[in-house]
Structure formats: C-alpha cells, structure tokens
Coordinates of C-alpha atoms in Angstrom, one line a residue:
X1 CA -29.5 -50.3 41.7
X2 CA -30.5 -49.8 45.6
X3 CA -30.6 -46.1 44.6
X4 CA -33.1 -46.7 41.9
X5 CA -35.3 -49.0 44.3
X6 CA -35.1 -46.7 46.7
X7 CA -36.4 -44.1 44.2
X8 CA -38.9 -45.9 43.4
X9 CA -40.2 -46.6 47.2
X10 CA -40.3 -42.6 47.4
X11 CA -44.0 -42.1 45.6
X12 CA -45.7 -42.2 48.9
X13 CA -44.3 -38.9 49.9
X14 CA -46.7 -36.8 48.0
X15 CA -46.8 -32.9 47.3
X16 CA -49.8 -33.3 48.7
X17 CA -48.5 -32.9 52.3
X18 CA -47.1 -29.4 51.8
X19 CA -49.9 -27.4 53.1
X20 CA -51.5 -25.6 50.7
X21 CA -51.6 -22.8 52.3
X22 CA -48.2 -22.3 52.4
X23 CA -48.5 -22.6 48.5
X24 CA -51.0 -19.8 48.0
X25 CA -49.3 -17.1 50.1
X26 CA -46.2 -17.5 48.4
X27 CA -48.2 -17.5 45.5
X28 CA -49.7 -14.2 46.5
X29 CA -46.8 -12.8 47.9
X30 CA -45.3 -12.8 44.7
X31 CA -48.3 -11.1 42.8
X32 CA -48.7 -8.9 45.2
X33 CA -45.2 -7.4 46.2
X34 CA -43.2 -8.6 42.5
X35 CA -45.5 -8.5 40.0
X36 CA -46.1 -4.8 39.2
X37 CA -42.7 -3.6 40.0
X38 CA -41.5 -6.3 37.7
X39 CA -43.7 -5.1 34.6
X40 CA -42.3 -1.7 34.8
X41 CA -39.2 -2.6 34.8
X42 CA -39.0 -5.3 32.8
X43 CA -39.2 -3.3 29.2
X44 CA -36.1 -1.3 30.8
X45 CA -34.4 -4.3 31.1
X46 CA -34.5 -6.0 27.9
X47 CA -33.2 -2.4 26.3
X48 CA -30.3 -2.5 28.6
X49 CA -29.3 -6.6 27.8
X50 CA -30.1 -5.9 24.1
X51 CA -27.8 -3.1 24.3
X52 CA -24.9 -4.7 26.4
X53 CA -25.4 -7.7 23.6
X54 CA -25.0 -5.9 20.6
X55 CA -22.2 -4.0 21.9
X56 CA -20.4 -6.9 23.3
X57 CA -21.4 -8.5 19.5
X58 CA -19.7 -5.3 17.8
X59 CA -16.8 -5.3 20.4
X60 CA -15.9 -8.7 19.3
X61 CA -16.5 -8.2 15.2
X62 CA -13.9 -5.2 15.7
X63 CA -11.6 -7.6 18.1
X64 CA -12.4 -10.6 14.7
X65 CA -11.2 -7.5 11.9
X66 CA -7.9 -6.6 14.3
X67 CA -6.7 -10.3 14.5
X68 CA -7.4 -10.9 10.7
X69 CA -5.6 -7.5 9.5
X70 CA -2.7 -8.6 11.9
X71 CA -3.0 -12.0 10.5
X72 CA -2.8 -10.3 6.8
X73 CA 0.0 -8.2 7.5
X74 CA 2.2 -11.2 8.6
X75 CA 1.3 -12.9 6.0
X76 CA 2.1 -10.0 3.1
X77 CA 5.6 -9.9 5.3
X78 CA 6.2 -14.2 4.9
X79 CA 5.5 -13.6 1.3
X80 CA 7.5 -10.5 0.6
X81 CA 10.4 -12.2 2.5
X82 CA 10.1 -15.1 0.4
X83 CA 10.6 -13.0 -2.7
X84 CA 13.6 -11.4 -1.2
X85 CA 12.3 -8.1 0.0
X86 CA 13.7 -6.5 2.9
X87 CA 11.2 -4.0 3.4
X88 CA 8.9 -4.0 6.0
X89 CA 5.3 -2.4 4.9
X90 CA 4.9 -1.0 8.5
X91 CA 6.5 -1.2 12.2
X92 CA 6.2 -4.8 13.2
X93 CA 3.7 -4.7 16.4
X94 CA 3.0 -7.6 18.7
X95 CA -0.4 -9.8 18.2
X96 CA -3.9 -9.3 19.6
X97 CA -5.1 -9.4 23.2
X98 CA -4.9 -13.0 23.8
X99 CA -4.3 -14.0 19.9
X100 CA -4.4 -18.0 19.0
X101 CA -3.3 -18.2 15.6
X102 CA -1.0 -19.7 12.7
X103 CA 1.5 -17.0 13.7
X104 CA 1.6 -17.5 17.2
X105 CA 5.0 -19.3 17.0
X106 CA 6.9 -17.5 14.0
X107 CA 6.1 -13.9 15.7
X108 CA 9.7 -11.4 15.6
X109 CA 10.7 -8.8 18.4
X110 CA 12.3 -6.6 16.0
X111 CA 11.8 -3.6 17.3
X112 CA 10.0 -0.7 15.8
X113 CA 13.2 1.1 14.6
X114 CA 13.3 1.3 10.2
X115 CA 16.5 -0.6 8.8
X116 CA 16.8 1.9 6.9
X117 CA 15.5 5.5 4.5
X118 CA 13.5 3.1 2.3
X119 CA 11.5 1.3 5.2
X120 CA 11.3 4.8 7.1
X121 CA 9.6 6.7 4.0
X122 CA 7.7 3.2 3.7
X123 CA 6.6 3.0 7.2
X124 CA 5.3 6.8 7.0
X125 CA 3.6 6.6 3.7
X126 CA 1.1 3.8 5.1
X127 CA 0.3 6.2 7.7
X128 CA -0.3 9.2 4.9
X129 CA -2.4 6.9 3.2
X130 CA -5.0 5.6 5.5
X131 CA -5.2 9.2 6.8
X132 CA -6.0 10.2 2.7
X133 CA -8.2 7.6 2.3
X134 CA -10.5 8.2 4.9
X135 CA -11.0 12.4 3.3
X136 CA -10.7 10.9 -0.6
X137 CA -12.4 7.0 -0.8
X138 CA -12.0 5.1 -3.5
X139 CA -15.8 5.6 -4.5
X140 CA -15.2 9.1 -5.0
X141 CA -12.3 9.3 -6.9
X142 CA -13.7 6.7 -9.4
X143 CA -16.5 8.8 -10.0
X144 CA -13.8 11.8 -10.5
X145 CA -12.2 9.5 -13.0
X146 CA -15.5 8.7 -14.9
X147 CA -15.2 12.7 -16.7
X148 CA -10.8 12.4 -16.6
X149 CA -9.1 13.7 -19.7
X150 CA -7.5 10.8 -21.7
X151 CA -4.3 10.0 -20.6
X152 CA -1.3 10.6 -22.6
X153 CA 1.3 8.1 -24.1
X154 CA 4.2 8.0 -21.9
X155 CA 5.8 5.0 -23.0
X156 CA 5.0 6.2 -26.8
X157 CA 6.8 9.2 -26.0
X158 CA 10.1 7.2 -25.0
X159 CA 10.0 5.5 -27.9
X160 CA 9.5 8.7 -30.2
X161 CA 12.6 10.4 -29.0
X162 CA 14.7 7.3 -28.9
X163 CA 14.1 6.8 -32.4
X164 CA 14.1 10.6 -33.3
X165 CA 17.7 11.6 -31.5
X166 CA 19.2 7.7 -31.7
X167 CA 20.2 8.8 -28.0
X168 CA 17.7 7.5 -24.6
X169 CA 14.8 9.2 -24.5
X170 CA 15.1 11.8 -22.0
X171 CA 12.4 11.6 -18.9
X172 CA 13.2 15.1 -16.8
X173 CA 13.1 14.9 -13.0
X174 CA 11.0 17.6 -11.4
X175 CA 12.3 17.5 -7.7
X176 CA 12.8 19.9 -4.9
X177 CA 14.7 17.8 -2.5
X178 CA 15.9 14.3 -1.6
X179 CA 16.8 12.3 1.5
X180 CA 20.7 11.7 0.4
X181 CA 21.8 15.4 -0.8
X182 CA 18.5 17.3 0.8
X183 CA 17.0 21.2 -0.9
X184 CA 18.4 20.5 -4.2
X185 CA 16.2 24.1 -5.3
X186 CA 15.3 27.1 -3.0
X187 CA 13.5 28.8 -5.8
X188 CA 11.2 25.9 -6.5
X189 CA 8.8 26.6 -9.1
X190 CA 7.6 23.3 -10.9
X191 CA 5.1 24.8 -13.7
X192 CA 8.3 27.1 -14.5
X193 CA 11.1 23.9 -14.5
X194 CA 8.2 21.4 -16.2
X195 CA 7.9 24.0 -19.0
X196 CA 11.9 24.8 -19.5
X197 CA 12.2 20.7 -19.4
X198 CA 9.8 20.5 -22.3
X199 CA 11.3 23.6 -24.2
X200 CA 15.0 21.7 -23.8
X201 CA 13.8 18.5 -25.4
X202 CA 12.6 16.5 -22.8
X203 CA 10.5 13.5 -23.6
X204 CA 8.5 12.8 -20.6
X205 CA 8.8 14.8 -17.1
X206 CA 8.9 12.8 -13.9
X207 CA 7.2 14.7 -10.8
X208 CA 7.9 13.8 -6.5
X209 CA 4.8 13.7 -5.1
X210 CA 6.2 12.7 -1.6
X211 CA 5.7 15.6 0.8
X212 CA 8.3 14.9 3.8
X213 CA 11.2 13.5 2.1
X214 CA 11.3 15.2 -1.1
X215 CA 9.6 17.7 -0.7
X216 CA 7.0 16.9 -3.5
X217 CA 3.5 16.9 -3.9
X218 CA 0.1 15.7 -6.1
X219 CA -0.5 19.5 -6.2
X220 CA 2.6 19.8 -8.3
X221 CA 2.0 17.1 -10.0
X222 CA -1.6 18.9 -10.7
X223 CA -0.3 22.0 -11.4
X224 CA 2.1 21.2 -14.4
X225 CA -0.5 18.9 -16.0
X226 CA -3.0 22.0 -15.5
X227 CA -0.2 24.5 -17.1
X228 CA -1.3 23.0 -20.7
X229 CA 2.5 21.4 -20.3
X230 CA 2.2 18.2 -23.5
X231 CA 4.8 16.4 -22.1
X232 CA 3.5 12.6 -20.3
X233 CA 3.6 13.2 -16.9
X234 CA 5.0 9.9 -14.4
X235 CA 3.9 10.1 -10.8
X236 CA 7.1 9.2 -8.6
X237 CA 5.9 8.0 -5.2
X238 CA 6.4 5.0 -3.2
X239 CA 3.7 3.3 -4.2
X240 CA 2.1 0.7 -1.1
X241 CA -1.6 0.5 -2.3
X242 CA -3.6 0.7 -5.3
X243 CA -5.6 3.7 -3.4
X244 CA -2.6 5.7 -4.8
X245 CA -2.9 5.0 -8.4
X246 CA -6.6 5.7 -8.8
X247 CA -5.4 9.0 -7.0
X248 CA -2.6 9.8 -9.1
X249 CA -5.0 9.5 -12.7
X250 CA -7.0 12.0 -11.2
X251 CA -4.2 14.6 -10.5
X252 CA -3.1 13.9 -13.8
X253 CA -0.8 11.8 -14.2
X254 CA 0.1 9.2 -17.1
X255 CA 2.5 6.7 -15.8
X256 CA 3.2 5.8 -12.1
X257 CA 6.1 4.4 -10.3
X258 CA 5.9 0.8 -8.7
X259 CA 9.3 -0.5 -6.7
X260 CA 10.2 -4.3 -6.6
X261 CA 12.0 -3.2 -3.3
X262 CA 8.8 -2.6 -2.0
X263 CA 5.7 -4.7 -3.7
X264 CA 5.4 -8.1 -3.6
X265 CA 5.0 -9.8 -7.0
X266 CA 0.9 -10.3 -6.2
X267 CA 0.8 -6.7 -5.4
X268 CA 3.1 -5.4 -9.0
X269 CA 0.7 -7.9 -11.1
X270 CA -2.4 -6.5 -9.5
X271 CA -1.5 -2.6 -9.6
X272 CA -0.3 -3.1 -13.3
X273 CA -3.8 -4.1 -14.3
X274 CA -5.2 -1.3 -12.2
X275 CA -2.6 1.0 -14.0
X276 CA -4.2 -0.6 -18.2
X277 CA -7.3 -0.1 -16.9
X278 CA -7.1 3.5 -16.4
X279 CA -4.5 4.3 -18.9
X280 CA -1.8 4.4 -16.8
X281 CA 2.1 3.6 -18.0
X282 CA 3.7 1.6 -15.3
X283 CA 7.3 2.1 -14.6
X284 CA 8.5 -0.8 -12.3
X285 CA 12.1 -0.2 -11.0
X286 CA 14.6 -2.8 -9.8
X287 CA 18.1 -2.6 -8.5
X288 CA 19.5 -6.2 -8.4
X289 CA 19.5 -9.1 -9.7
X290 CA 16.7 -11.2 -8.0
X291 CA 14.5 -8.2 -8.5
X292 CA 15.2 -8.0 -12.1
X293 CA 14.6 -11.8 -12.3
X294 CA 11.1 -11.4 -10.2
X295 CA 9.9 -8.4 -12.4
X296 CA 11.0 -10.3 -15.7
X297 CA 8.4 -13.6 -14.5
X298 CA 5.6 -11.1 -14.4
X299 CA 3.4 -10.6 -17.7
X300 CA 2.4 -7.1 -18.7
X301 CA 5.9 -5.3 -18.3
X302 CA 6.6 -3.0 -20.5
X303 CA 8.8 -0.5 -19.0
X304 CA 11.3 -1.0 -16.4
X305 CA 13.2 1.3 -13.9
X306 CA 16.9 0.3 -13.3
X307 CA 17.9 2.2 -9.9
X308 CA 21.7 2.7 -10.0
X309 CA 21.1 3.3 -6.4
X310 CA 20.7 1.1 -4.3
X311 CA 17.6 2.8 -1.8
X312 CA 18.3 0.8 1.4
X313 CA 22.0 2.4 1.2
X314 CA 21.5 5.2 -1.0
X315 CA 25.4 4.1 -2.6
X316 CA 25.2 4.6 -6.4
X317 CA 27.0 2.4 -8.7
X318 CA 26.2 2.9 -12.8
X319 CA 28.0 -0.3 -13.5
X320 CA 24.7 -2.0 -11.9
X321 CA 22.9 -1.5 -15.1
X322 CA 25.5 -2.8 -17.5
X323 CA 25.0 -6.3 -14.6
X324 CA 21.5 -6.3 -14.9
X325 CA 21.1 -6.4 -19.1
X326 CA 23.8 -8.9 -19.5
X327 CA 23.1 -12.4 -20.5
X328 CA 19.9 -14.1 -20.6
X329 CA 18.0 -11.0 -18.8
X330 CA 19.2 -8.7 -21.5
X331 CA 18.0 -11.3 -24.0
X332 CA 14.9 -12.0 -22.6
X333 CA 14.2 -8.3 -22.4
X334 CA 15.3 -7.8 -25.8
X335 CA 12.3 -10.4 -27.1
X336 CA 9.7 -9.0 -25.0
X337 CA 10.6 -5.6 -26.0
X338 CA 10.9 -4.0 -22.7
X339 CA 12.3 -0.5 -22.6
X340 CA 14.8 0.1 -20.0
X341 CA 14.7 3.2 -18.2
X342 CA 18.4 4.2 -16.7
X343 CA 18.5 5.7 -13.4
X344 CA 20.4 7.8 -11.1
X345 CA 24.2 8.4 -10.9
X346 CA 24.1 9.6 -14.6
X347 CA 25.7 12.7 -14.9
X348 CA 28.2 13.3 -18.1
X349 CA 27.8 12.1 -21.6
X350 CA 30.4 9.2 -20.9
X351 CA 27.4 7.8 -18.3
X352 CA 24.6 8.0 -20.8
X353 CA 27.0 6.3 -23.4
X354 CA 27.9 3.7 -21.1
X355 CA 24.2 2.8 -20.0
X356 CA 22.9 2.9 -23.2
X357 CA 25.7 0.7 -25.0
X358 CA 24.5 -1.8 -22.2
X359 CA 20.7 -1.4 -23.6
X360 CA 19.5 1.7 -21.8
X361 CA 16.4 3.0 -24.4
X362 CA 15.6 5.9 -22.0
X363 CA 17.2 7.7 -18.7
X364 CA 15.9 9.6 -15.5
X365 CA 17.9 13.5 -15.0
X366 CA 17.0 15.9 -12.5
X367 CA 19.2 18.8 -13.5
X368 CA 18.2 20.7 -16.4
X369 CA 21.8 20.9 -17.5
X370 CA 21.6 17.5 -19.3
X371 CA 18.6 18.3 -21.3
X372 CA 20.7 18.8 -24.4
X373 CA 21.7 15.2 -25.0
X374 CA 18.5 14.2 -26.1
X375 CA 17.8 17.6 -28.4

C-alpha cells in the first residue's frame, strides 16, 4: 500500500519539466540522420526476415515429416512383431534431433547388421524402391495402366491343369540365380526357357524380377509377356509396397508374390485389394504355422504359397507342407477353396506325390527337367 500512495504523490513531477528542447532535437536528429537511410533499407529487410521465416517454417515442416515417418516405421515394426514377424523393413536408425515421442522409451540398439538373407534382400529392396519411385510415380504408371492388355487368369490356369492331368498344376520357375546355390544358368535366355516351359506343359511360368540376388528383372518379366508367350505370368519379388504391384501390371504380369515373412496382415489385406482391382492373382506364401494361421484370418485368399524353405535359414524341409494342411487348417482351407501352391525342395516324383497326397493342387519347379509330370 505505501508504494501505491507513494505513486500517487508522484503527479506533480510532470513531463513538462523536460525541456523541450531537448525533445525536438532528438526528434530531429532522428529525421534527419535515421529516417532516409531507414526507408531504403527497410524493403531489403522485410525480404530478408520473410525469407529467413519461411525457410525456418519449411526447415521445421521437413524436421515434423522426419519424426512422423520415424514415428511410422516403429510403429509398422510394433505391429509386425506382434504378428510374429522377424523381419525388419529397414536398418533400425536412432530417433530425430532431439525427438519427444511415444517411442522415446521402447527405442532398440540393434545394430544395423541384417539377421539374416531375407532381411538383407528386404533392407535393399526399400532402397531400390524409393529410388524407382522417384523416375516412375505412381501417377504415371496408373495412366500406363488405363490402355494395359487384360490380364490373364493365373489362378484359372492352375485349376485347368489340375483337373486336366489329375497331377498339381505345374507353375515353371524362370530364374537365373539364387542366394543359397548362386548362377543356376550361364546361358540365360528367358524368352527361350518361358517358351520351352510352355511347350513342356507348364501351366503358369513364374519370373525373378530381383536384380542383385537372383539375378532377375521386370525387363524379363516384360520380355516373355512381349514374346506372344499364353502362359499367366506371376511376378516373384519381395514385395514391401504397393508401388510394386501397380509396377508389375504394367510389365505384364498376372499374379504377384506377397510373403507373410515380410507383410504385416494390414499391409497383405490392403495389397490384395490393390492386386482385384487391377486383375492381379495374388500368391501369398507362408512357411509355419502362425503364418499359415495369420494368412487363413484374412478374407480374399485364394491362392497360397507354402515355402518348404524356410527364408531366414534357407534349410528346406518338404515334410513342412504335409504340417501345415493337417487338421483344422487343412479343413478350413478345404471349405474356402484355397489352392495350395507347393514350394521348393521338390525334386522327384516321390516329392510331388507326397505334397499333393497332403493337399498340394499346384507346385513351383525351376528346372525344366520336371515339366513332364504335369503333361
């Protein structure tokens, strides 16, 4: 209180007894030496701040995307984990510049070495991708797609043969190389091993179209459809995005591989959509139990992939088939009439009698020698 009465005994000090003098040349001394200088400069200025504040604004829109894409791909790794898949989509990184987020206490100092082949060719294809994106958007190849030839009916074909021969319908590997026994052919010519698979009987033909580990790619796969070969044509590539699909149709393909290894179930219901709207067959591939049990919970199957090896090991064991159609899976599959591809590790006669007694309708070769059990 004695501060406000003493405030209020202050009124007799007036402005008044600044000389006004004082006031004007100070006044004047800022026109005359600040004024002019000022307004030349002053337009300058304002161009400089606006553009230190829009690039400061973009600086921390593109600092906003990083944090919510790291935030994304922690997330897709929670979930896929959840599901029981081991496979990381890309080398785990650390956060942010000083990142404040749900993940801030569950983060993982991994390292940025793959487990294994399946998480290496993983890790590498998200890199191809974002690199093919940026030359081929997704704009563009939808407009490529607009004047596409009709696909053809790969899983029709399956069913043909089966019924036709009484033996799996044959679906003939064309593949240069592979990570576990490396150049399977020198002479690699696929127009020339598309069209002796379709002359030996083959139902469907199966084309790599991964470049560094097998060897393959969507040139091939172009190439054979281009060749006037009738056979359907499935797209084998590790498949992380739906990018690839829409890119597949256009090279002409017909059915495309999707692995439960890799997608999450979100990610398999999504791209099978994708895959009926454009025509697409969609070959999903399991190699244990809990896959076959995720991929079986997902409406829209129709054809399904069992891997006899197993791709984080590469160990191949054709018993795994006979495990997976037992029981209640094999019933369940039986009712939704699913056909069940058989895959790798088939070699002899005895193997496709073996997966085929267990419920095999169709198998996966990629030497030619085997094309006469299905003739």
């Amino acid at each position: 209180m004695e501060g406000l009465v003493s405030l209020k005994t202050t009124p007799r000090i007036s402005f008044q007894s600044i000389p006004s003098f004082n006031h004007r040349s100070s006044f004047f001394l800022r026109r005359s030496s600040m004024d002019l200088p000022l307004r030349r400069s002053k337009f300058p200025a304002t161009r400089a701040q606006q553009s230190e504040t829009i690039s400061l604004k973009k600086e921390e829109e593109e600092d906003a995307l990083k944090v919510k894409e790291w935030e994304v791909g922690m997330f897709q790794n929670e979930v896929a984990e959840s599901q029981g898949i081991r496979i990381r989509r890309r080398p785990p990184t650390g956060p942010p510049l000083h990142y404040v987020g749900p993940f801030e206490f569950r983060l993982q100092n991994e390292g940025n070495t793959p487990r294994n082949i399946l998480e290496e060719i993983v890790w590498h294809k998200d890199t191809e991708v974002s690199q093919m994106k940026e030359k081929k958007p997704l704009v563009a190849l939808k407009k490529v797609i607009e004047n596409a030839p009709p696909t053809r009916d790969f899983l029709g074909a399956l069913k043909a043969a089966h019924l036709r021969t009484g033996l799996p319908g044959l679906i003939a590997e064309v593949k240069k190389a592979s990570p576990s026994r490396g150049i399977l052919r020198e002479n690699f010519d696929p127009v020339e091993i598309a069209r002796a698979y379709e002359k030996g009987g083959a139902a469907c033909l199966s084309v790599l179209t991964d470049e560094k580990y097998f060897k393959g790619s969507f040139e091939n796969l172009e190439a054979i459809r281009n060749a006037g070969v009738k056979c359907p044509l499935l797209c084998k590539e590790f498949v992380i995005e739906a990018w690839q699909i829409y890119y597949a149709r256009i090279k002409g393909a017909d059915a495309i591989l999707l692995i439960a290894a890799v997608l999450p179930d979100l990610d398999i219901r999504y791209m099978i959509k994708i895959c009926k709207m454009l025509g697409l067959a969609a070959l999903v591939e399991v190699h244990d139990e809990r896959e076959m049990d995720r991929v079986l919970g997902i409406e829209g199957i129709e054809l399904i992939g069992i891997n006899n090896r197993n791709l984080e090991t590469f160990e191949v064991d054709i018993s795994n088939t006979k495990k997976l159609l037992e029981g209640e899976r094999g019933e369940m599959i039986r009712q939704k009439d699913i056909i069940v591809v058989g895959e790798s590790g088939l070699f002899t006669p005895d193997d496709i009698a073996y997966v085929q007694e267990a419920g095999v309708k169709a198998v996966s070769y990629t030497s030619s020698a085997h094309i006469a059990f299905v003739v």
